[in-house]
């Protein structure tokens, strides 16, 4: 048959090559798992901003006086008050101011920040509401300056300058907008976070004051979700000349609270 013959296959050598290749693949870092998710980062920043420790728990925005007079005495009446406030009240205007602060901070428009801070101060209907906004804004901006954020800011103006020019005292809506811009939170998400934070705080006040159970408080927030989303969409469409609210009930309740004999809350 001549000298022609098949060479034997070296199975051990081939297996060694496969194992070596597999080891190389496994040793390479996973680019999919190691890359942080932009969506998750924004969500985490939004959650931290919406529930930042700014002292909001100490304010009821007139709900304490309304409970005292019997105007709010149940889960239903509290829900109606919060829903009407979201649809027609001052919190819509505050959220719109926060959006304008966010936009101004993004482009470094210090003049606009100062203007809207003064505008927000003038729009407050009572001393308690004004002091509440200033205290919460001061606490939030001080916190923002002190924190070492993992988010790389793309702002053209440093946060400290935004805070200083934004106003002293600084309203909470202005501070919220600056923080949202610094942490690269999208406008719609920022507005939803602002409104939900407000609703959660006042629902908590109602749970303590009426009183209600914790389950009722959580159900109330679930019931308000649709209105929060609807109000957020409307807020983003508001022009400057459209900023206004029907909040005389809030004003009267807040002024009555200033002279209320027994109080748990600061507003």
Tab-separated table of C-alpha atoms in Angstrom:
chain	number	residue	atom	x	y	z
A	1	UNK	CA	0.000	0.000	0.000
A	2	UNK	CA	3.044	2.318	-0.107
A	3	UNK	CA	4.143	4.775	2.509
A	4	UNK	CA	0.780	6.673	2.674
A	5	UNK	CA	-0.839	6.592	6.166
A	6	UNK	CA	-3.106	8.777	8.380
A	7	UNK	CA	-1.449	10.557	11.260
A	8	UNK	CA	-3.077	9.872	14.622
A	9	UNK	CA	-5.057	12.732	16.141
A	10	UNK	CA	-3.698	14.207	19.325
A	11	UNK	CA	-6.912	14.517	21.383
A	12	UNK	CA	-5.090	15.815	24.429
A	13	UNK	CA	-3.528	18.657	22.435
A	14	UNK	CA	-6.888	19.730	20.935
A	15	UNK	CA	-8.612	19.641	24.334
A	16	UNK	CA	-5.809	21.764	25.754
A	17	UNK	CA	-6.334	24.323	22.974
A	18	UNK	CA	-10.102	24.474	23.619
A	19	UNK	CA	-9.592	24.903	27.338
A	20	UNK	CA	-7.068	27.660	26.717
A	21	UNK	CA	-9.471	29.513	24.422
A	22	UNK	CA	-12.317	29.115	26.913
A	23	UNK	CA	-10.092	30.463	29.677
A	24	UNK	CA	-9.255	33.501	27.547
A	25	UNK	CA	-12.945	34.214	26.922
A	26	UNK	CA	-13.812	33.898	30.600
A	27	UNK	CA	-10.943	36.116	31.673
A	28	UNK	CA	-12.124	39.047	29.544
A	29	UNK	CA	-14.310	41.489	31.498
A	30	UNK	CA	-17.985	41.569	30.637
A	31	UNK	CA	-18.659	44.944	29.035
A	32	UNK	CA	-22.411	44.408	29.272
A	33	UNK	CA	-22.571	43.792	33.006
A	34	UNK	CA	-19.833	46.214	33.989
A	35	UNK	CA	-21.332	49.241	32.240
A	36	UNK	CA	-23.659	51.184	34.560
A	37	UNK	CA	-27.187	51.608	33.275
A	38	UNK	CA	-28.028	55.241	32.514
A	39	UNK	CA	-31.688	54.580	33.241
A	40	UNK	CA	-30.901	52.997	36.606
A	41	UNK	CA	-28.570	55.849	37.534
A	42	UNK	CA	-31.255	58.417	36.777
A	43	UNK	CA	-33.827	56.423	38.725
A	44	UNK	CA	-31.553	56.160	41.757
A	45	UNK	CA	-30.750	59.877	41.633
A	46	UNK	CA	-34.445	60.699	41.302
A	47	UNK	CA	-35.344	58.544	44.306
A	48	UNK	CA	-32.627	60.161	46.408
A	49	UNK	CA	-33.712	63.663	45.360
A	50	UNK	CA	-37.432	63.025	45.892
A	51	UNK	CA	-36.840	61.731	49.415
A	52	UNK	CA	-33.867	63.853	50.435
A	53	UNK	CA	-33.785	64.730	54.168
A	54	UNK	CA	-34.946	68.341	53.880
A	55	UNK	CA	-37.414	68.401	56.772
A	56	UNK	CA	-40.576	68.050	54.671
A	57	UNK	CA	-42.101	65.725	57.293
A	58	UNK	CA	-42.547	68.690	59.653
A	59	UNK	CA	-44.987	70.505	57.343
A	60	UNK	CA	-48.653	69.786	56.575
A	61	UNK	CA	-49.391	72.813	54.323
A	62	UNK	CA	-52.635	73.647	56.084
A	63	UNK	CA	-53.920	70.099	56.455
A	64	UNK	CA	-53.542	70.304	60.241
A	65	UNK	CA	-55.946	73.254	60.455
A	66	UNK	CA	-58.368	71.563	58.038
A	67	UNK	CA	-58.419	68.459	60.241
A	68	UNK	CA	-58.960	70.686	63.277
A	69	UNK	CA	-62.064	72.248	61.688
A	70	UNK	CA	-63.373	68.928	60.328
A	71	UNK	CA	-62.972	69.882	56.662
A	72	UNK	CA	-60.713	66.833	56.288
A	73	UNK	CA	-61.782	63.883	58.414
A	74	UNK	CA	-61.365	60.746	56.311
A	75	UNK	CA	-59.355	59.064	53.593
A	76	UNK	CA	-61.896	60.265	51.022
A	77	UNK	CA	-61.786	63.920	52.014
A	78	UNK	CA	-57.971	63.862	52.179
A	79	UNK	CA	-57.795	62.282	48.735
A	80	UNK	CA	-60.165	64.899	47.320
A	81	UNK	CA	-58.045	67.703	48.791
A	82	UNK	CA	-54.795	66.331	47.389
A	83	UNK	CA	-56.302	65.515	44.007
A	84	UNK	CA	-57.803	68.987	43.630
A	85	UNK	CA	-54.495	70.512	44.689
A	86	UNK	CA	-52.682	68.540	42.006
A	87	UNK	CA	-55.233	69.551	39.395
A	88	UNK	CA	-55.701	73.230	40.267
A	89	UNK	CA	-53.457	74.182	43.190
A	90	UNK	CA	-50.134	75.819	43.945
A	91	UNK	CA	-48.077	72.629	43.703
A	92	UNK	CA	-48.550	72.710	39.908
A	93	UNK	CA	-46.940	76.135	39.822
A	94	UNK	CA	-44.098	75.030	42.093
A	95	UNK	CA	-43.388	72.053	39.820
A	96	UNK	CA	-43.370	74.377	36.808
A	97	UNK	CA	-40.862	76.650	38.569
A	98	UNK	CA	-38.683	73.601	39.284
A	99	UNK	CA	-38.688	72.807	35.545
A	100	UNK	CA	-37.583	76.352	34.737
A	101	UNK	CA	-34.818	76.130	37.323
A	102	UNK	CA	-33.683	72.823	35.801
A	103	UNK	CA	-33.544	74.346	32.310
A	104	UNK	CA	-31.738	77.463	33.522
A	105	UNK	CA	-29.171	75.418	35.477
A	106	UNK	CA	-28.442	73.240	32.445
A	107	UNK	CA	-27.372	76.218	30.343
A	108	UNK	CA	-25.911	78.261	33.181
A	109	UNK	CA	-28.535	81.005	32.975
A	110	UNK	CA	-27.933	82.592	36.366
A	111	UNK	CA	-30.211	85.543	35.653
A	112	UNK	CA	-33.169	83.219	35.018
A	113	UNK	CA	-32.462	81.294	38.236
A	114	UNK	CA	-32.483	84.499	40.266
A	115	UNK	CA	-35.668	85.690	38.554
A	116	UNK	CA	-37.633	82.502	39.162
A	117	UNK	CA	-36.485	82.299	42.764
A	118	UNK	CA	-37.846	85.798	43.398
A	119	UNK	CA	-41.015	84.884	41.495
A	120	UNK	CA	-41.521	81.768	43.625
A	121	UNK	CA	-41.118	83.785	46.816
A	122	UNK	CA	-43.706	86.338	45.688
A	123	UNK	CA	-46.162	83.575	44.785
A	124	UNK	CA	-46.361	82.171	48.325
A	125	UNK	CA	-49.696	82.997	49.955
A	126	UNK	CA	-48.667	82.962	53.613
A	127	UNK	CA	-45.621	83.417	55.771
A	128	UNK	CA	-45.661	79.764	56.834
A	129	UNK	CA	-45.597	78.525	53.235
A	130	UNK	CA	-42.809	80.951	52.367
A	131	UNK	CA	-40.683	79.948	55.368
A	132	UNK	CA	-41.292	76.274	54.576
A	133	UNK	CA	-40.031	76.701	51.021
A	134	UNK	CA	-36.971	78.643	52.164
A	135	UNK	CA	-36.024	76.155	54.877
A	136	UNK	CA	-36.373	73.140	52.586
A	137	UNK	CA	-34.537	74.914	49.767
A	138	UNK	CA	-31.683	75.942	52.044
A	139	UNK	CA	-31.299	72.400	53.374
A	140	UNK	CA	-31.404	70.831	49.909
A	141	UNK	CA	-28.857	73.190	48.351
A	142	UNK	CA	-26.480	72.794	51.298
A	143	UNK	CA	-26.792	69.023	50.935
A	144	UNK	CA	-26.205	69.232	47.185
A	145	UNK	CA	-22.993	71.232	47.614
A	146	UNK	CA	-21.645	68.855	50.269
A	147	UNK	CA	-22.411	65.582	48.484
A	148	UNK	CA	-19.838	63.812	46.298
A	149	UNK	CA	-22.090	62.720	43.468
A	150	UNK	CA	-21.106	59.674	41.356
A	151	UNK	CA	-22.779	61.348	38.370
A	152	UNK	CA	-20.356	63.290	36.179
A	153	UNK	CA	-22.010	66.674	35.775
A	154	UNK	CA	-22.028	68.265	32.329
A	155	UNK	CA	-23.154	71.672	33.609
A	156	UNK	CA	-21.268	74.709	32.322
A	157	UNK	CA	-21.565	76.387	35.738
A	158	UNK	CA	-20.421	74.808	38.995
A	159	UNK	CA	-23.131	73.869	41.474
A	160	UNK	CA	-21.903	76.254	44.151
A	161	UNK	CA	-22.310	79.232	41.811
A	162	UNK	CA	-25.782	78.058	40.762
A	163	UNK	CA	-26.818	77.821	44.402
A	164	UNK	CA	-25.376	81.209	45.348
A	165	UNK	CA	-26.898	83.069	42.418
A	166	UNK	CA	-30.160	81.125	42.593
A	167	UNK	CA	-31.035	83.075	45.686
A	168	UNK	CA	-30.527	83.394	49.396
A	169	UNK	CA	-32.932	82.344	50.691
A	170	UNK	CA	-33.482	79.743	47.985
A	171	UNK	CA	-36.933	78.268	47.391
A	172	UNK	CA	-37.278	74.500	47.429
A	173	UNK	CA	-38.490	74.324	43.811
A	174	UNK	CA	-35.354	76.167	42.673
A	175	UNK	CA	-33.071	73.879	44.651
A	176	UNK	CA	-34.908	70.836	43.311
A	177	UNK	CA	-34.424	72.011	39.724
A	178	UNK	CA	-30.715	72.682	40.257
A	179	UNK	CA	-30.237	69.232	41.783
A	180	UNK	CA	-32.127	67.557	38.922
A	181	UNK	CA	-29.914	69.325	36.380
A	182	UNK	CA	-26.753	68.429	38.282
A	183	UNK	CA	-27.730	64.760	38.479
A	184	UNK	CA	-28.919	64.686	34.836
A	185	UNK	CA	-32.509	63.781	35.631
A	186	UNK	CA	-34.889	64.227	32.706
A	187	UNK	CA	-37.570	66.914	32.968
A	188	UNK	CA	-40.575	64.595	33.001
A	189	UNK	CA	-39.033	62.319	35.618
A	190	UNK	CA	-38.092	65.333	37.745
A	191	UNK	CA	-41.662	66.698	37.670
A	192	UNK	CA	-43.168	63.312	38.552
A	193	UNK	CA	-40.675	62.974	41.404
A	194	UNK	CA	-41.469	66.459	42.701
A	195	UNK	CA	-45.223	65.865	42.668
A	196	UNK	CA	-44.993	62.390	44.183
A	197	UNK	CA	-42.703	63.620	46.960
A	198	UNK	CA	-45.216	66.353	47.776
A	199	UNK	CA	-48.154	63.926	47.752
A	200	UNK	CA	-46.320	61.337	49.888
A	201	UNK	CA	-45.419	63.941	52.489
A	202	UNK	CA	-48.964	65.291	52.834
A	203	UNK	CA	-50.475	61.814	52.805
A	204	UNK	CA	-48.155	61.012	55.710
A	205	UNK	CA	-49.343	64.136	57.523
A	206	UNK	CA	-52.944	63.054	57.016
A	207	UNK	CA	-52.212	59.562	58.321
A	208	UNK	CA	-50.932	61.100	61.560
A	209	UNK	CA	-53.584	63.785	61.974
A	210	UNK	CA	-56.948	62.226	61.033
A	211	UNK	CA	-55.676	59.521	61.894
A	212	UNK	CA	-55.552	56.844	59.196
A	213	UNK	CA	-53.871	53.473	58.970
A	214	UNK	CA	-50.710	52.973	56.955
A	215	UNK	CA	-52.595	50.817	54.440
A	216	UNK	CA	-55.039	53.657	53.811
A	217	UNK	CA	-52.127	56.023	53.266
A	218	UNK	CA	-50.539	53.714	50.706
A	219	UNK	CA	-53.863	53.193	48.944
A	220	UNK	CA	-54.267	56.950	48.772
A	221	UNK	CA	-50.924	57.312	46.971
A	222	UNK	CA	-51.879	54.567	44.526
A	223	UNK	CA	-55.170	56.352	43.820
A	224	UNK	CA	-53.283	59.597	43.108
A	225	UNK	CA	-50.897	58.088	40.558
A	226	UNK	CA	-53.095	58.861	37.567
A	227	UNK	CA	-53.538	62.489	38.630
A	228	UNK	CA	-49.808	62.878	39.314
A	229	UNK	CA	-48.965	61.678	35.805
A	230	UNK	CA	-51.642	63.881	34.263
A	231	UNK	CA	-50.469	66.959	36.175
A	232	UNK	CA	-46.842	66.266	35.238
A	233	UNK	CA	-47.734	66.263	31.533
A	234	UNK	CA	-49.659	69.515	31.903
A	235	UNK	CA	-46.860	71.190	33.853
A	236	UNK	CA	-44.359	70.482	31.087
A	237	UNK	CA	-46.626	72.259	28.587
A	238	UNK	CA	-47.255	75.407	30.646
A	239	UNK	CA	-46.017	78.701	29.241
A	240	UNK	CA	-44.767	81.415	31.574
A	241	UNK	CA	-47.983	83.409	31.196
A	242	UNK	CA	-50.021	80.346	32.188
A	243	UNK	CA	-48.458	80.018	35.630
A	244	UNK	CA	-51.256	80.464	38.100
A	245	UNK	CA	-53.408	78.461	40.477
A	246	UNK	CA	-56.691	78.415	42.342
A	247	UNK	CA	-55.307	77.967	45.840
A	248	UNK	CA	-57.318	80.292	48.047
A	249	UNK	CA	-58.304	77.299	50.184
A	250	UNK	CA	-54.630	76.561	50.833
A	251	UNK	CA	-53.993	80.206	51.680
A	252	UNK	CA	-56.838	80.374	54.193
A	253	UNK	CA	-55.905	77.066	55.792
A	254	UNK	CA	-52.278	78.126	56.088
A	255	UNK	CA	-53.140	81.493	57.647
A	256	UNK	CA	-55.498	79.795	60.112
A	257	UNK	CA	-52.730	77.415	61.061
A	258	UNK	CA	-50.466	80.306	62.049
A	259	UNK	CA	-52.704	81.054	65.045
A	260	UNK	CA	-53.881	77.519	65.790
A	261	UNK	CA	-53.481	76.795	69.508
A	262	UNK	CA	-52.178	73.212	69.370
A	263	UNK	CA	-49.926	72.266	66.472
A	264	UNK	CA	-47.815	69.255	65.530
A	265	UNK	CA	-46.622	70.681	62.226
A	266	UNK	CA	-44.862	73.883	61.207
A	267	UNK	CA	-47.354	74.684	58.437
